[in-house]
JSON list of C-alpha atoms in Angstrom, two decimals:
[
{"chain": "A", "resi": 1, "resn": "UNK", "atom": "CA", "xyz": [-99.39, -43.21, -5.45]},
{"chain": "A", "resi": 2, "resn": "UNK", "atom": "CA", "xyz": [-101.17, -40.65, -7.62]},
{"chain": "A", "resi": 3, "resn": "UNK", "atom": "CA", "xyz": [-101.10, -40.28, -11.37]},
{"chain": "A", "resi": 4, "resn": "UNK", "atom": "CA", "xyz": [-98.94, -37.62, -12.99]},
{"chain": "A", "resi": 5, "resn": "UNK", "atom": "CA", "xyz": [-99.73, -35.42, -15.98]},
{"chain": "A", "resi": 6, "resn": "UNK", "atom": "CA", "xyz": [-96.24, -34.76, -17.44]},
{"chain": "A", "resi": 7, "resn": "UNK", "atom": "CA", "xyz": [-97.58, -31.65, -19.19]},
{"chain": "A", "resi": 8, "resn": "UNK", "atom": "CA", "xyz": [-98.03, -29.92, -15.82]},
{"chain": "A", "resi": 9, "resn": "UNK", "atom": "CA", "xyz": [-95.88, -31.97, -13.43]},
{"chain": "A", "resi": 10, "resn": "UNK", "atom": "CA", "xyz": [-92.42, -32.91, -14.72]},
{"chain": "A", "resi": 11, "resn": "UNK", "atom": "CA", "xyz": [-90.44, -35.80, -13.29]},
{"chain": "A", "resi": 12, "resn": "UNK", "atom": "CA", "xyz": [-86.76, -35.42, -12.49]},
{"chain": "A", "resi": 13, "resn": "UNK", "atom": "CA", "xyz": [-84.78, -38.67, -12.43]},
{"chain": "A", "resi": 14, "resn": "UNK", "atom": "CA", "xyz": [-81.56, -38.13, -10.51]},
{"chain": "A", "resi": 15, "resn": "UNK", "atom": "CA", "xyz": [-78.26, -39.92, -11.04]},
{"chain": "A", "resi": 16, "resn": "UNK", "atom": "CA", "xyz": [-79.02, -42.31, -8.16]},
{"chain": "A", "resi": 17, "resn": "UNK", "atom": "CA", "xyz": [-82.28, -43.41, -9.79]},
{"chain": "A", "resi": 18, "resn": "UNK", "atom": "CA", "xyz": [-84.75, -41.56, -7.57]},
{"chain": "A", "resi": 19, "resn": "UNK", "atom": "CA", "xyz": [-87.73, -39.78, -9.16]},
{"chain": "A", "resi": 20, "resn": "UNK", "atom": "CA", "xyz": [-88.97, -36.42, -7.91]},
{"chain": "A", "resi": 21, "resn": "UNK", "atom": "CA", "xyz": [-92.02, -34.54, -9.16]},
{"chain": "A", "resi": 22, "resn": "UNK", "atom": "CA", "xyz": [-91.51, -30.85, -9.90]},
{"chain": "A", "resi": 23, "resn": "UNK", "atom": "CA", "xyz": [-93.95, -28.20, -11.14]},
{"chain": "A", "resi": 24, "resn": "UNK", "atom": "CA", "xyz": [-93.93, -27.93, -14.92]},
{"chain": "A", "resi": 25, "resn": "UNK", "atom": "CA", "xyz": [-94.85, -25.27, -17.43]},
{"chain": "A", "resi": 26, "resn": "UNK", "atom": "CA", "xyz": [-94.26, -21.63, -16.48]},
{"chain": "A", "resi": 27, "resn": "UNK", "atom": "CA", "xyz": [-93.32, -22.59, -12.90]},
{"chain": "A", "resi": 28, "resn": "UNK", "atom": "CA", "xyz": [-90.47, -24.74, -14.21]},
{"chain": "A", "resi": 29, "resn": "UNK", "atom": "CA", "xyz": [-89.15, -22.16, -16.64]},
{"chain": "A", "resi": 30, "resn": "UNK", "atom": "CA", "xyz": [-89.26, -19.34, -14.07]},
{"chain": "A", "resi": 31, "resn": "UNK", "atom": "CA", "xyz": [-86.83, -21.09, -11.68]},
{"chain": "A", "resi": 32, "resn": "UNK", "atom": "CA", "xyz": [-83.64, -19.38, -10.64]},
{"chain": "A", "resi": 33, "resn": "UNK", "atom": "CA", "xyz": [-80.29, -20.45, -12.11]},
{"chain": "A", "resi": 34, "resn": "UNK", "atom": "CA", "xyz": [-79.46, -22.06, -8.76]},
{"chain": "A", "resi": 35, "resn": "UNK", "atom": "CA", "xyz": [-82.65, -24.15, -8.89]},
{"chain": "A", "resi": 36, "resn": "UNK", "atom": "CA", "xyz": [-81.86, -25.21, -12.47]},
{"chain": "A", "resi": 37, "resn": "UNK", "atom": "CA", "xyz": [-78.31, -26.12, -11.43]},
{"chain": "A", "resi": 38, "resn": "UNK", "atom": "CA", "xyz": [-79.74, -28.59, -8.91]},
{"chain": "A", "resi": 39, "resn": "UNK", "atom": "CA", "xyz": [-81.28, -30.48, -11.86]},
{"chain": "A", "resi": 40, "resn": "UNK", "atom": "CA", "xyz": [-78.04, -30.80, -13.81]},
{"chain": "A", "resi": 41, "resn": "UNK", "atom": "CA", "xyz": [-77.06, -34.33, -12.83]},
{"chain": "A", "resi": 42, "resn": "UNK", "atom": "CA", "xyz": [-80.17, -36.16, -13.95]},
{"chain": "A", "resi": 43, "resn": "UNK", "atom": "CA", "xyz": [-82.90, -36.55, -16.54]},
{"chain": "A", "resi": 44, "resn": "UNK", "atom": "CA", "xyz": [-86.09, -34.55, -17.02]},
{"chain": "A", "resi": 45, "resn": "UNK", "atom": "CA", "xyz": [-89.29, -36.22, -18.24]},
{"chain": "A", "resi": 46, "resn": "UNK", "atom": "CA", "xyz": [-91.76, -33.67, -19.60]},
{"chain": "A", "resi": 47, "resn": "UNK", "atom": "CA", "xyz": [-94.59, -33.34, -22.09]},
{"chain": "A", "resi": 48, "resn": "UNK", "atom": "CA", "xyz": [-95.25, -30.43, -24.41]},
{"chain": "A", "resi": 49, "resn": "UNK", "atom": "CA", "xyz": [-98.01, -29.55, -26.88]},
{"chain": "A", "resi": 50, "resn": "UNK", "atom": "CA", "xyz": [-97.10, -27.83, -30.13]},
{"chain": "A", "resi": 51, "resn": "UNK", "atom": "CA", "xyz": [-99.36, -26.41, -32.82]},
{"chain": "A", "resi": 52, "resn": "UNK", "atom": "CA", "xyz": [-96.62, -24.56, -34.68]},
{"chain": "A", "resi": 53, "resn": "UNK", "atom": "CA", "xyz": [-92.98, -25.08, -35.64]},
{"chain": "A", "resi": 54, "resn": "UNK", "atom": "CA", "xyz": [-90.46, -24.65, -32.85]},
{"chain": "A", "resi": 55, "resn": "UNK", "atom": "CA", "xyz": [-89.07, -21.12, -32.77]},
{"chain": "A", "resi": 56, "resn": "UNK", "atom": "CA", "xyz": [-85.64, -22.37, -31.75]},
{"chain": "A", "resi": 57, "resn": "UNK", "atom": "CA", "xyz": [-82.99, -25.03, -32.21]},
{"chain": "A", "resi": 58, "resn": "UNK", "atom": "CA", "xyz": [-81.75, -26.79, -29.09]},
{"chain": "A", "resi": 59, "resn": "UNK", "atom": "CA", "xyz": [-78.78, -28.95, -28.20]},
{"chain": "A", "resi": 60, "resn": "UNK", "atom": "CA", "xyz": [-78.06, -31.15, -25.17]},
{"chain": "A", "resi": 61, "resn": "UNK", "atom": "CA", "xyz": [-74.30, -31.63, -24.72]},
{"chain": "A", "resi": 62, "resn": "UNK", "atom": "CA", "xyz": [-74.48, -34.09, -21.79]},
{"chain": "A", "resi": 63, "resn": "UNK", "atom": "CA", "xyz": [-76.75, -36.83, -23.13]},
{"chain": "A", "resi": 64, "resn": "UNK", "atom": "CA", "xyz": [-78.99, -38.16, -25.85]},
{"chain": "A", "resi": 65, "resn": "UNK", "atom": "CA", "xyz": [-82.62, -37.02, -25.82]},
{"chain": "A", "resi": 66, "resn": "UNK", "atom": "CA", "xyz": [-85.59, -39.28, -26.41]},
{"chain": "A", "resi": 67, "resn": "UNK", "atom": "CA", "xyz": [-88.45, -37.52, -28.19]},
{"chain": "A", "resi": 68, "resn": "UNK", "atom": "CA", "xyz": [-91.64, -39.60, -28.18]},
{"chain": "A", "resi": 69, "resn": "UNK", "atom": "CA", "xyz": [-94.54, -38.31, -30.27]},
{"chain": "A", "resi": 70, "resn": "UNK", "atom": "CA", "xyz": [-97.81, -39.16, -28.49]},
{"chain": "A", "resi": 71, "resn": "UNK", "atom": "CA", "xyz": [-100.24, -37.46, -30.89]},
{"chain": "A", "resi": 72, "resn": "UNK", "atom": "CA", "xyz": [-100.03, -35.75, -34.25]},
{"chain": "A", "resi": 73, "resn": "UNK", "atom": "CA", "xyz": [-97.38, -35.54, -36.94]},
{"chain": "A", "resi": 74, "resn": "UNK", "atom": "CA", "xyz": [-94.06, -33.72, -36.82]},
{"chain": "A", "resi": 75, "resn": "UNK", "atom": "CA", "xyz": [-90.72, -33.61, -38.59]},
{"chain": "A", "resi": 76, "resn": "UNK", "atom": "CA", "xyz": [-87.63, -33.45, -36.40]},
{"chain": "A", "resi": 77, "resn": "UNK", "atom": "CA", "xyz": [-84.71, -31.74, -38.13]},
{"chain": "A", "resi": 78, "resn": "UNK", "atom": "CA", "xyz": [-81.21, -32.64, -36.96]},
{"chain": "A", "resi": 79, "resn": "UNK", "atom": "CA", "xyz": [-78.26, -30.40, -37.79]},
{"chain": "A", "resi": 80, "resn": "UNK", "atom": "CA", "xyz": [-75.49, -32.92, -38.48]},
{"chain": "A", "resi": 81, "resn": "UNK", "atom": "CA", "xyz": [-71.97, -32.24, -39.77]},
{"chain": "A", "resi": 82, "resn": "UNK", "atom": "CA", "xyz": [-73.00, -33.46, -43.24]},
{"chain": "A", "resi": 83, "resn": "UNK", "atom": "CA", "xyz": [-76.12, -31.25, -43.25]},
{"chain": "A", "resi": 84, "resn": "UNK", "atom": "CA", "xyz": [-79.69, -31.31, -42.05]},
{"chain": "A", "resi": 85, "resn": "UNK", "atom": "CA", "xyz": [-81.52, -34.61, -41.83]},
{"chain": "A", "resi": 86, "resn": "UNK", "atom": "CA", "xyz": [-85.29, -34.82, -41.40]},
{"chain": "A", "resi": 87, "resn": "UNK", "atom": "CA", "xyz": [-87.18, -37.53, -39.52]},
{"chain": "A", "resi": 88, "resn": "UNK", "atom": "CA", "xyz": [-90.93, -37.54, -40.02]},
{"chain": "A", "resi": 89, "resn": "UNK", "atom": "CA", "xyz": [-92.84, -38.96, -37.08]},
{"chain": "A", "resi": 90, "resn": "UNK", "atom": "CA", "xyz": [-96.43, -40.08, -37.02]},
{"chain": "A", "resi": 91, "resn": "UNK", "atom": "CA", "xyz": [-97.81, -40.82, -33.57]},
{"chain": "A", "resi": 92, "resn": "UNK", "atom": "CA", "xyz": [-96.94, -42.99, -31.88]},
{"chain": "A", "resi": 93, "resn": "UNK", "atom": "CA", "xyz": [-93.25, -42.93, -32.67]},
{"chain": "A", "resi": 94, "resn": "UNK", "atom": "CA", "xyz": [-89.93, -41.86, -31.22]},
{"chain": "A", "resi": 95, "resn": "UNK", "atom": "CA", "xyz": [-86.50, -40.58, -32.20]},
{"chain": "A", "resi": 96, "resn": "UNK", "atom": "CA", "xyz": [-83.29, -40.56, -30.19]},
{"chain": "A", "resi": 97, "resn": "UNK", "atom": "CA", "xyz": [-81.51, -37.27, -30.76]},
{"chain": "A", "resi": 98, "resn": "UNK", "atom": "CA", "xyz": [-77.78, -37.86, -30.22]},
{"chain": "A", "resi": 99, "resn": "UNK", "atom": "CA", "xyz": [-75.89, -35.93, -27.57]},
{"chain": "A", "resi": 100, "resn": "UNK", "atom": "CA", "xyz": [-74.51, -32.65, -28.92]},
{"chain": "A", "resi": 101, "resn": "UNK", "atom": "CA", "xyz": [-76.75, -32.50, -32.02]},
{"chain": "A", "resi": 102, "resn": "UNK", "atom": "CA", "xyz": [-78.73, -29.33, -32.69]},
{"chain": "A", "resi": 103, "resn": "UNK", "atom": "CA", "xyz": [-82.39, -30.08, -33.46]},
{"chain": "A", "resi": 104, "resn": "UNK", "atom": "CA", "xyz": [-85.72, -28.41, -34.08]},
{"chain": "A", "resi": 105, "resn": "UNK", "atom": "CA", "xyz": [-89.24, -29.52, -35.05]},
{"chain": "A", "resi": 106, "resn": "UNK", "atom": "CA", "xyz": [-91.65, -28.62, -37.80]},
{"chain": "A", "resi": 107, "resn": "UNK", "atom": "CA", "xyz": [-95.24, -29.50, -37.07]},
{"chain": "A", "resi": 108, "resn": "UNK", "atom": "CA", "xyz": [-97.61, -30.88, -39.68]},
{"chain": "A", "resi": 109, "resn": "UNK", "atom": "CA", "xyz": [-100.52, -31.11, -37.23]},
{"chain": "A", "resi": 110, "resn": "UNK", "atom": "CA", "xyz": [-100.98, -30.16, -33.61]},
{"chain": "A", "resi": 111, "resn": "UNK", "atom": "CA", "xyz": [-99.00, -32.63, -31.54]},
{"chain": "A", "resi": 112, "resn": "UNK", "atom": "CA", "xyz": [-98.02, -33.81, -28.08]},
{"chain": "A", "resi": 113, "resn": "UNK", "atom": "CA", "xyz": [-94.44, -34.88, -27.37]},
{"chain": "A", "resi": 114, "resn": "UNK", "atom": "CA", "xyz": [-92.86, -36.56, -24.38]},
{"chain": "A", "resi": 115, "resn": "UNK", "atom": "CA", "xyz": [-89.20, -35.64, -23.84]},
{"chain": "A", "resi": 116, "resn": "UNK", "atom": "CA", "xyz": [-86.60, -37.43, -21.75]},
{"chain": "A", "resi": 117, "resn": "UNK", "atom": "CA", "xyz": [-83.66, -35.07, -21.57]},
{"chain": "A", "resi": 118, "resn": "UNK", "atom": "CA", "xyz": [-80.36, -34.68, -19.79]},
{"chain": "A", "resi": 119, "resn": "UNK", "atom": "CA", "xyz": [-80.68, -30.94, -19.28]},
{"chain": "A", "resi": 120, "resn": "UNK", "atom": "CA", "xyz": [-77.19, -30.01, -18.13]},
{"chain": "A", "resi": 121, "resn": "UNK", "atom": "CA", "xyz": [-75.65, -27.44, -20.46]},
{"chain": "A", "resi": 122, "resn": "UNK", "atom": "CA", "xyz": [-78.66, -27.26, -22.79]},
{"chain": "A", "resi": 123, "resn": "UNK", "atom": "CA", "xyz": [-78.22, -24.55, -25.39]},
{"chain": "A", "resi": 124, "resn": "UNK", "atom": "CA", "xyz": [-80.67, -22.89, -27.75]},
{"chain": "A", "resi": 125, "resn": "UNK", "atom": "CA", "xyz": [-80.54, -20.57, -30.72]},
{"chain": "A", "resi": 126, "resn": "UNK", "atom": "CA", "xyz": [-83.18, -18.98, -32.91]},
{"chain": "A", "resi": 127, "resn": "UNK", "atom": "CA", "xyz": [-84.67, -21.16, -35.65]},
{"chain": "A", "resi": 128, "resn": "UNK", "atom": "CA", "xyz": [-83.82, -18.28, -38.00]},
{"chain": "A", "resi": 129, "resn": "UNK", "atom": "CA", "xyz": [-80.14, -19.08, -37.39]},
{"chain": "A", "resi": 130, "resn": "UNK", "atom": "CA", "xyz": [-78.95, -21.75, -39.81]},
{"chain": "A", "resi": 131, "resn": "UNK", "atom": "CA", "xyz": [-75.26, -22.68, -39.90]},
{"chain": "A", "resi": 132, "resn": "UNK", "atom": "CA", "xyz": [-75.55, -24.74, -43.12]}
]
């Protein structure tokens, strides 16, 4: 068994409980739609580094997302029916983003985040778009 750096090698947990390592970063995001579709019935574990606010909102309609802040400070903004709510995180700390809730992040310092996400149907929109 070798160690995994989830910033460069993501882990896909399928519905049967098996874990498979897949290339992360640009290699992951350059997959074909067919390759992405094969990942729809499971969970993706990945790490990202941010030194600026997210440029988009995202929403995961098929499952909650766990966002675990490993280093730094960030504010997660959730777009709820009653308006935006902000959750400031100082590392280490985590937030569970409910299924179907649009969310974005505003960085206070450079940070590292671990995400556990059900990717099926994930949607995104520009952070400049604000429905409230």
